[in-house]
Short mmCIF file of C-alpha atoms in Angstrom, two decimals:
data_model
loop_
_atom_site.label_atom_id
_atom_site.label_comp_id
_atom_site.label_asym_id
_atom_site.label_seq_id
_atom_site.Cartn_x
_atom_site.Cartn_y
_atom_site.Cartn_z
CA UNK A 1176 0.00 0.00 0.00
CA UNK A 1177 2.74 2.27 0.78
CA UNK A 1178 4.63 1.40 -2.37
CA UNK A 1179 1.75 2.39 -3.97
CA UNK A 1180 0.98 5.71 -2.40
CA UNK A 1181 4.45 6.54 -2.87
CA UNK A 1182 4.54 5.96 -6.79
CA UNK A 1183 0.98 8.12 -6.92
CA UNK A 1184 2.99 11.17 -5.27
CA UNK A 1185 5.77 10.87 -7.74
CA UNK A 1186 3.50 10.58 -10.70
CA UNK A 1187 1.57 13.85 -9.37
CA UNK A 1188 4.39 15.74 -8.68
CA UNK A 1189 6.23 15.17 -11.92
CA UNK A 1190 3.45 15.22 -14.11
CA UNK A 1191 1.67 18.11 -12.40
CA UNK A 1192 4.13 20.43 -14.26
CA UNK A 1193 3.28 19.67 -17.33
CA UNK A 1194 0.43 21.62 -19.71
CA UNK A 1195 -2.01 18.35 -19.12
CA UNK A 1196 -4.85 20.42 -18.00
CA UNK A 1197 -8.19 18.04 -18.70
CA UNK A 1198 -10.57 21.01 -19.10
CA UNK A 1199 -13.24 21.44 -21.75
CA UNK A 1200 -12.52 25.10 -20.81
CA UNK A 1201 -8.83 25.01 -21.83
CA UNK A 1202 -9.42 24.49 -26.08
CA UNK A 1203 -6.75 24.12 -28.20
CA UNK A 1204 -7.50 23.70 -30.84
CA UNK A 1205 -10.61 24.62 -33.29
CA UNK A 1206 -13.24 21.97 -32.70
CA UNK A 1207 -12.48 22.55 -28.49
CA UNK A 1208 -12.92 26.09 -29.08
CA UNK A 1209 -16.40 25.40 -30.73
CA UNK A 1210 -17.73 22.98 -28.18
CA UNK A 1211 -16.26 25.59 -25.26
CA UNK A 1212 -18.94 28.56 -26.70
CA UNK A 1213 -21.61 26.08 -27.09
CA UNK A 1214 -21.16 25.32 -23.58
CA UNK A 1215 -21.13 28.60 -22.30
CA UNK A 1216 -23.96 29.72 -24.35
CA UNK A 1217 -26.14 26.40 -23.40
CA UNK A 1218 -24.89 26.77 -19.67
CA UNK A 1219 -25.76 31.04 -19.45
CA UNK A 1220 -29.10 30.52 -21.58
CA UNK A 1221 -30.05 27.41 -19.39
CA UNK A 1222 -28.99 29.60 -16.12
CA UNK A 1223 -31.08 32.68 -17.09
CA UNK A 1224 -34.14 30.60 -17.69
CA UNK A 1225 -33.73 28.65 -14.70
CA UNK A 1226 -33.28 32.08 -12.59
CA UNK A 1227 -36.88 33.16 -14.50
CA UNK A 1228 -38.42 29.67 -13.19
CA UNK A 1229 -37.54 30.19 -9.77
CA UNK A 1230 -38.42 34.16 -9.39
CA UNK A 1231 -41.93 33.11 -10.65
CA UNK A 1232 -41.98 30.37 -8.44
CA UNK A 1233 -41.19 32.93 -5.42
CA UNK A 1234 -43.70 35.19 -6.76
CA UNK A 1235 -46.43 32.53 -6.51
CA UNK A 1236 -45.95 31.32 -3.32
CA UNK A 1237 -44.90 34.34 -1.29
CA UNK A 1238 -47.26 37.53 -2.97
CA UNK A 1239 -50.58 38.09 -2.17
CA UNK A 1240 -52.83 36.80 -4.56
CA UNK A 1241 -54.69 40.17 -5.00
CA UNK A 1242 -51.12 41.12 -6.35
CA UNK A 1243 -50.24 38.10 -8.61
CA UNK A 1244 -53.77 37.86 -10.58
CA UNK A 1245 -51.45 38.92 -13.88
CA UNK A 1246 -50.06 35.25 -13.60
CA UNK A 1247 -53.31 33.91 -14.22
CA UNK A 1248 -53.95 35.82 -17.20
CA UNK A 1249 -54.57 33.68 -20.21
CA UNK A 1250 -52.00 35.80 -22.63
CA UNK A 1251 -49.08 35.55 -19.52
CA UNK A 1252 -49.83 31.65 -19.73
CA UNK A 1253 -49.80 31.37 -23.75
CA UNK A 1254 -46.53 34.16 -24.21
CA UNK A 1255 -44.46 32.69 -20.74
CA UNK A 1256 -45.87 29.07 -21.34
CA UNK A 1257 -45.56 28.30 -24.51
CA UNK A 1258 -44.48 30.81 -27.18
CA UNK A 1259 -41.33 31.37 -24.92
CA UNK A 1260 -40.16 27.75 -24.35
CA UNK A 1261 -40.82 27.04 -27.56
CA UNK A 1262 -38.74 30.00 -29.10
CA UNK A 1263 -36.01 29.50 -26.78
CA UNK A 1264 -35.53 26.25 -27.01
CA UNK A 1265 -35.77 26.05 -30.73
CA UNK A 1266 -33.20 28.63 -31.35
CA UNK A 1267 -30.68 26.95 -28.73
CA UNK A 1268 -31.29 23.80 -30.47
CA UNK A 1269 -30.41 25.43 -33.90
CA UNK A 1270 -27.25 26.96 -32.53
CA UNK A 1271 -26.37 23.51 -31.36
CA UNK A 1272 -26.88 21.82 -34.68
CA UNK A 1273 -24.79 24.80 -36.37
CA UNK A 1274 -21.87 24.60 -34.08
CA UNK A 1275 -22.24 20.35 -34.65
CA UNK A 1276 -21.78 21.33 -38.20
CA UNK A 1277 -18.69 23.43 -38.09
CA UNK A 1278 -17.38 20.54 -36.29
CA UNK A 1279 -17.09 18.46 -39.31
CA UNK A 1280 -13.59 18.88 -40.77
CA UNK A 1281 -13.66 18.97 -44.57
CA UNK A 1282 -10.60 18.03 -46.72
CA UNK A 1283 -8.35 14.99 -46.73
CA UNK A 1284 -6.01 14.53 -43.55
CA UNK A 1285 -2.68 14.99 -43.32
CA UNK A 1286 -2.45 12.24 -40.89
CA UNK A 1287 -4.51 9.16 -40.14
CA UNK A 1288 -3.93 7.34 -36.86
CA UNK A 1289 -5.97 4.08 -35.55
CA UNK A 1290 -6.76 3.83 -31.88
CA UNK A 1291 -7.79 1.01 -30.38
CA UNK A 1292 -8.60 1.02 -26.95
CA UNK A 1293 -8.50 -2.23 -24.54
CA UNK A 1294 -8.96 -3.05 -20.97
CA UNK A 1295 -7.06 -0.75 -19.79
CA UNK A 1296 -4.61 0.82 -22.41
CA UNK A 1297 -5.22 2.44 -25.93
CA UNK A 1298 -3.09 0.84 -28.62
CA UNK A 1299 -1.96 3.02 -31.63
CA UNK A 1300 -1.39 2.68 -34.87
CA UNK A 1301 -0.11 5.55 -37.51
CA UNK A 1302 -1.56 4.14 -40.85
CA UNK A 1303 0.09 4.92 -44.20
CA UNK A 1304 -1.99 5.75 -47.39
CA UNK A 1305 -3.13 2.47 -47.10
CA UNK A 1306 -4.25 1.98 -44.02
CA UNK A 1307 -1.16 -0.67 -43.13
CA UNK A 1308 0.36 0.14 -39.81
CA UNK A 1309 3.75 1.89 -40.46
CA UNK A 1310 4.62 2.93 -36.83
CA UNK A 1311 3.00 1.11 -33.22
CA UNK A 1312 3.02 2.88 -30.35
CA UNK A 1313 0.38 2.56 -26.68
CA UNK A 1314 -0.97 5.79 -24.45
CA UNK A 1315 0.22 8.08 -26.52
CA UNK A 1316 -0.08 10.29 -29.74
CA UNK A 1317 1.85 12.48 -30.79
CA UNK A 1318 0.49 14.73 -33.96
CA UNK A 1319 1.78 18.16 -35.73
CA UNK A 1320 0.02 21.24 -34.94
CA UNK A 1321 -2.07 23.10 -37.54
CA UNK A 1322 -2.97 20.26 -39.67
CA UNK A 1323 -6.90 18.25 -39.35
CA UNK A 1324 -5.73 14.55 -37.92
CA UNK A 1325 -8.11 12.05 -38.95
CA UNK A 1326 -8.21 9.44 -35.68
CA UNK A 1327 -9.63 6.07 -36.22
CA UNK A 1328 -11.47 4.46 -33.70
CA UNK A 1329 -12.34 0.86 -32.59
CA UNK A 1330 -12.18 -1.11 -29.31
CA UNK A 1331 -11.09 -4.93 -28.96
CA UNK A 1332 -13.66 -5.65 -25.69
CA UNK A 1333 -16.08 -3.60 -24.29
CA UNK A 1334 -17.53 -0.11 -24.85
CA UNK A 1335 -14.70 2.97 -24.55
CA UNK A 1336 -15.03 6.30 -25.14
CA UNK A 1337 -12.20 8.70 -26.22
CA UNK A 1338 -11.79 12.17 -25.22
CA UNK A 1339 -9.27 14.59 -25.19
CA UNK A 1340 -11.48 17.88 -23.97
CA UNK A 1341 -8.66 20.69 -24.82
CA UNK A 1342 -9.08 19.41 -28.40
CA UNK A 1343 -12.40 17.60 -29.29
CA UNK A 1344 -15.69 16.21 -28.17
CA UNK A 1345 -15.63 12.26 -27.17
CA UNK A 1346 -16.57 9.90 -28.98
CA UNK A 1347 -17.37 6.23 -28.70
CA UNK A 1348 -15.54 3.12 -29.75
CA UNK A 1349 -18.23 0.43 -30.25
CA UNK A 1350 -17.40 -3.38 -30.33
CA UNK A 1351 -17.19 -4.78 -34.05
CA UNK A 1352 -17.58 -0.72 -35.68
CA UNK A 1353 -15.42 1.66 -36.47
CA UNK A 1354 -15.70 5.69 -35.96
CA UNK A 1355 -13.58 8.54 -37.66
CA UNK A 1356 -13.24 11.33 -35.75
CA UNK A 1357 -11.52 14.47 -37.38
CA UNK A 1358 -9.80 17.18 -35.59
CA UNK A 1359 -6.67 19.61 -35.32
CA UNK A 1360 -4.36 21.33 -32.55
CA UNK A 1361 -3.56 24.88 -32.84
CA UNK A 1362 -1.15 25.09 -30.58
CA UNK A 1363 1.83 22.89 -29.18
CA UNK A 1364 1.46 21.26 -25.92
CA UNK A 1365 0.51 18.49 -23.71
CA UNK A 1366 -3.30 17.63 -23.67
CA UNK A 1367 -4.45 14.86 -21.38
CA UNK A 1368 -7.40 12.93 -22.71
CA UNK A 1369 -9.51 10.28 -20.65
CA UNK A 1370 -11.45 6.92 -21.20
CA UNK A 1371 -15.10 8.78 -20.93
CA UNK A 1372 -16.95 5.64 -20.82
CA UNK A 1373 -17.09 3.11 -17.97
CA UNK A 1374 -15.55 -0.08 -19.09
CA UNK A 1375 -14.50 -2.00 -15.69
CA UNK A 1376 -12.64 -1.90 -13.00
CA UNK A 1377 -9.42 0.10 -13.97
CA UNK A 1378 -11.40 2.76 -15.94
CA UNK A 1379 -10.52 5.80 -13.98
CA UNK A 1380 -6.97 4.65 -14.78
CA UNK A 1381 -7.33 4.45 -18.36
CA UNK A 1382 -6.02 8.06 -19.87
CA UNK A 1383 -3.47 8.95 -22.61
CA UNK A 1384 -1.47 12.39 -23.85
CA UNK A 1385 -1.65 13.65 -26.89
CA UNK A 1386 1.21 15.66 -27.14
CA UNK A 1387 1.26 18.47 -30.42
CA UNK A 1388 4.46 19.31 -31.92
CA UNK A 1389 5.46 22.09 -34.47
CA UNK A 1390 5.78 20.01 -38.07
CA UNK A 1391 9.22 20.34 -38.13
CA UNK A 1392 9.64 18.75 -34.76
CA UNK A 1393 7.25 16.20 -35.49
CA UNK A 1394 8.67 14.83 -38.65
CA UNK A 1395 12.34 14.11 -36.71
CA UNK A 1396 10.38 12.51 -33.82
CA UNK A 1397 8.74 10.70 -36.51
CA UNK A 1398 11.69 9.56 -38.54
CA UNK A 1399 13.21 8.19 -35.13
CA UNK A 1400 10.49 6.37 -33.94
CA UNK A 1401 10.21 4.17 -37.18
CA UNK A 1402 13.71 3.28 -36.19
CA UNK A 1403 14.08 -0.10 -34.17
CA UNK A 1404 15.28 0.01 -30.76
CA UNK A 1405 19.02 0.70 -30.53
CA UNK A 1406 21.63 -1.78 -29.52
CA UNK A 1407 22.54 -1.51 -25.86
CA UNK A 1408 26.22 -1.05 -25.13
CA UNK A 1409 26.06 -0.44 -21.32
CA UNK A 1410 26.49 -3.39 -18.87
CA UNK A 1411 23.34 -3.30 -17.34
CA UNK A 1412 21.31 -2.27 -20.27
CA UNK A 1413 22.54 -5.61 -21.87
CA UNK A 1414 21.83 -7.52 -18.77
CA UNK A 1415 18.62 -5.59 -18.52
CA UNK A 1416 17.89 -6.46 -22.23
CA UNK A 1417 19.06 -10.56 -21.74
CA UNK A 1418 16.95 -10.62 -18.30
CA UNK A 1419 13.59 -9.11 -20.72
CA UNK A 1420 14.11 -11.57 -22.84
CA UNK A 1421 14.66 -14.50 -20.34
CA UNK A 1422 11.77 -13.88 -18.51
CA UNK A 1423 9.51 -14.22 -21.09
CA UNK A 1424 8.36 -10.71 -21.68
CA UNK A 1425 8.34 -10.61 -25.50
CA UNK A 1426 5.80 -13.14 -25.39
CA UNK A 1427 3.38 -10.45 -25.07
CA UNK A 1428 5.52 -7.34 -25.56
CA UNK A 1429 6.98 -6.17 -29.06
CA UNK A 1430 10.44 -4.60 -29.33
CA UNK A 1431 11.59 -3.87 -33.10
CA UNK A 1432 14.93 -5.33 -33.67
CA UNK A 1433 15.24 -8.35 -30.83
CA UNK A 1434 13.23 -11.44 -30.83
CA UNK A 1435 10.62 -10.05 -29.33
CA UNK A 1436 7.71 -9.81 -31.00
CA UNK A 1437 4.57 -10.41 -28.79
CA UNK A 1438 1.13 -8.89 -29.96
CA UNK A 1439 -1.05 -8.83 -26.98
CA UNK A 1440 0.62 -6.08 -24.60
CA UNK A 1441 1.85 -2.23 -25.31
CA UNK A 1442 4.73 -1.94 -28.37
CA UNK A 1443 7.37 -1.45 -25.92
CA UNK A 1444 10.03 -0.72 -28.86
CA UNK A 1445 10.45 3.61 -27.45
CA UNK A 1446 8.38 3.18 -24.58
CA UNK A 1447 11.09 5.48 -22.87
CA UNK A 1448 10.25 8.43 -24.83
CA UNK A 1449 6.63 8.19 -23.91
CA UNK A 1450 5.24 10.00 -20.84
CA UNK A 1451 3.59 7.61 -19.11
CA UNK A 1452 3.29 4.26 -18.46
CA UNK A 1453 -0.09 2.71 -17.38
CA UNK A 1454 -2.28 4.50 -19.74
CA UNK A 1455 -0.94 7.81 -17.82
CA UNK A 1456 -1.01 6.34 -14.57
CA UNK A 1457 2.69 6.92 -13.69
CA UNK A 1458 5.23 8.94 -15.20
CA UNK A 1459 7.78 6.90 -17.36
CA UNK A 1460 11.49 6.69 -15.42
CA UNK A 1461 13.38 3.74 -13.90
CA UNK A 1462 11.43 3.48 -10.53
CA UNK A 1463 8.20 3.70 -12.03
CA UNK A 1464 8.99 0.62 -14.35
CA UNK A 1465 10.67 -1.06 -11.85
CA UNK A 1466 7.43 -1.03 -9.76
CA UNK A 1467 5.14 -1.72 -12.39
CA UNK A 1468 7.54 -4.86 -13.44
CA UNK A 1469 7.18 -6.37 -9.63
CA UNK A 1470 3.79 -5.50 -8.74
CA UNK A 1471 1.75 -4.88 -11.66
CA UNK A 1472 -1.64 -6.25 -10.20
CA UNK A 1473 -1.01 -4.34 -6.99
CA UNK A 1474 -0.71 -0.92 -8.96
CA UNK A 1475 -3.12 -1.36 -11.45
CA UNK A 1476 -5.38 -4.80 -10.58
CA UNK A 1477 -7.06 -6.75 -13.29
CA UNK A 1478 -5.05 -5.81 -15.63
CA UNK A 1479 -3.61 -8.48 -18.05
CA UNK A 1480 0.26 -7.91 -17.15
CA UNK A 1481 1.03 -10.27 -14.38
CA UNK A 1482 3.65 -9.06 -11.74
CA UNK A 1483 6.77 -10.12 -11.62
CA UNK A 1484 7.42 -11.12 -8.17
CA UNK A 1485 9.87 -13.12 -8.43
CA UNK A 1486 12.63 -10.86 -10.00
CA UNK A 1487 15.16 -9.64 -7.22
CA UNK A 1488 15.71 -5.63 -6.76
CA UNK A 1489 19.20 -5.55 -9.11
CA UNK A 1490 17.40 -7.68 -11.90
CA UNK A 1491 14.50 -5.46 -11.82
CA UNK A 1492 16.68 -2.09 -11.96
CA UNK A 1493 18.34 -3.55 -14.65
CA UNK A 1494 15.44 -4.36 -16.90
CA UNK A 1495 14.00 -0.97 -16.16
CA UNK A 1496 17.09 0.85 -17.36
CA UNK A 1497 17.17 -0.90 -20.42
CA UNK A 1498 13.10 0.10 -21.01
CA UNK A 1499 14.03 3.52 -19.83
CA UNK A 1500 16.64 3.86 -22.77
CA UNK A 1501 14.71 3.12 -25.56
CA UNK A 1502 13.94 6.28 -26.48
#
C-alpha cells in the first residue's frame, strides 16, 4: 500500500508540471474552441431561464394573490408558457446543430492514426496511405500542430469512449464498428485525454497524452520512432535487455529489432520516450517501471500484465534501465 501511495505522489508531482490540463474550458485547438462557446452559451441561456423559473416560483408562493392575478392571465400563460419555451428552445437547439456542423472537418487529412482502446490501455497505430500500420506505439499520440488529424477508432472488448477535452468532443468506440473522428491542434502542448466511458474496474486509470508538436519537430520525432530500438552497449542495459528476454516478456511485448515480437501487450520498442506508463497512470522513469515490473496487479489490478514477483531488486533495476533507454 505504501509502495503504492508513494509511486501516486511521484506521478503527481512530476506530471503536475506539465500543460495536461483536462478542461473542456482550456481548447486548443478549433473543434475545443467550438464545443467551449456552445457550452457557455447552453450553460448562461439554461442559467437565465432557470433564474426566470424560480423568481416566478417565489412570486407565486410568497405575494398576495390580489397582487399576482397577472399570472393567471390567459395571454401571460400562452406568451411565458408556450411561445417562450418554444422560441427558446428552438433557437438553442439550432445553434447547437450549427456549431455540430462546423465541427465536421472537410478536406483529406494529413495524418490518419488508428486507436484502439483495450482493458485498460489504448493501442496506436499511424496508418500509411493504405491503411497498413507503419509505426506502433500505446498511451500516446503524438500529432503536428495546424494540420486536421483524422483518428480512427475501434475497441477490442467492451464499450470505450475517447476524449481529449482541450481538443475535441468524445466519442465512442463500439465493439465490431469503427468511428472517424476528425480534428486539429492549434497550438503545441501536452493535452491529457480520458477513457469517458465506464468499461470495468481500472477505468478511472485508463487516460493517454496527446502531445502536439510544431511540423518540423514532429517529422524528426517521426523519422526516429520508425527506427528499431538501438543496440545496448552499457552493462546493465545488456543484462537488462538478456533478463527481458529470459523472462519471457516478449511473449506479449513487441520490441523492433530483438526477438521479441509479442502482440497482446503495449509496443514497448520507445516506450522510454513516452510520458507515461499505465495509460498515464505513472510517469515513465526507472522506478516507475521497476514497480510496475514487480507489482503490476497491486498498482493497477485486473489488468492483463502479471507481476513479476519473483525478480530480485538488481534484476529489476536492470530491466527498467534498459526500457528507460529506448527512447
Amino acid at each position: 500500500m505504501v509502495h503504492r501511495a508513494v509511486l501516486g505522489l511521484i506521478a503527481f508531482v512530476m506530471l503536475s508540471g506539465c500543460n495536461t490540463q483536462q478542461s473542456a474550458f482550456h481548447p486548443g485547438g478549433p473543434h475545443a474552441d467550438r464545443v467551449e462557446t456552445l457550452s457557455w452559451v447552453m450553460f448562461i441561456g439554461g442559467g437565465l431561464i432557470f433564474l426566470l423559473v424560480i423568481v416566478l416560483t417565489a412570486i407565486a408562493m410568497f405575494v398576495a394573490p390580489e397582487r399576482r392575478q397577472w399570472m393567471t392571465n390567459r395571454r401571460f400563460i400562452i406568451w411565458l408558457g408556450i411561445v417562450f419555451p418554444v422560441v427558446t428552445l428552438t433557437a438553442l437547439l439550432v445553434y447547437g446543430f450549427t456549431v455540430a456542423r462546423h465541427l465536421v472537418t472537410p478536406g483529406s487529412p494529413a495524418l490518419r492514426i488508428e486507436v484502439v482502446g483495450e482493458m485498460w490501455w489504448w493501442r496506436v497505430h499511424y496508418l500509411d496511405a493504405q491503411g497498413t500500420p507503419r509505426l506502433v506505439s500505446a498511451n500516446e499520440i503524438r500529432i503536428p500542430t495546424g494540420r486536421p488529424i483524422e483518428f480512427v477508432l475501434k475497441t477490442e472488448d467492451v464499450i470505450h469512449s475517447f476524449w481529449v477535452p482541450s481538443l475535441a468532443g468524445k466519442l465512442d468506440m463500439i465493439p465490431g464498428r469503427t468511428n472517424v473522428y476528425r480534428f486539429a491542434a492549434d497550438r503545441p502542448g501536452i493535452y491529457r485525454g480520458q477513457c469517458a466511458e465506464y468499461c470495468g474496474d481500472q477505468h478511472a486509470l485508463m487516460a493517454f497524452y496527446v502531445v502536439a508538436m510544431e511540423s518540423n519537430d514532429f517529422e524528426a520525432w517521426y523519422a526516429a520512432q520508425i527506427q528499431p530500438a538501438a543496440e545496448p552497449v552499457v552493462t546493465q542495459l545488456i543484462q537488462g535487455k538478456e533478463l527481458f528476454l529470459q523472462n519471457g516478456c516478449g511473449a506479449c511485448h513487441v520490441v523492433r529489432g530483438t526477438p521479441a515480437n509479442g502482440a497482446l501487450g503495449p509496443d514497448l520498442t520507445h516506450v522510454g520516450s513516452r510520458l507515461s506508463i499505465a495509460a498515464g497512470t505513472y510517469p515513465t522513469n526507472v522506478g516507475t517501471l521497476a514497480g510496475w515490473i514487480s507489482s503490476s496487479q497491486h498498482l493497477k489490478p485486473g489488468n492483463l500484465m502479471p507481476s513479476f514477483g519473483n525478480l530480485q531488486g538488481e534484476e529489476l533495476r536492470a530491466i527498467a534501465a534498459y526500457l528507460e533507454s529506448l527512447k
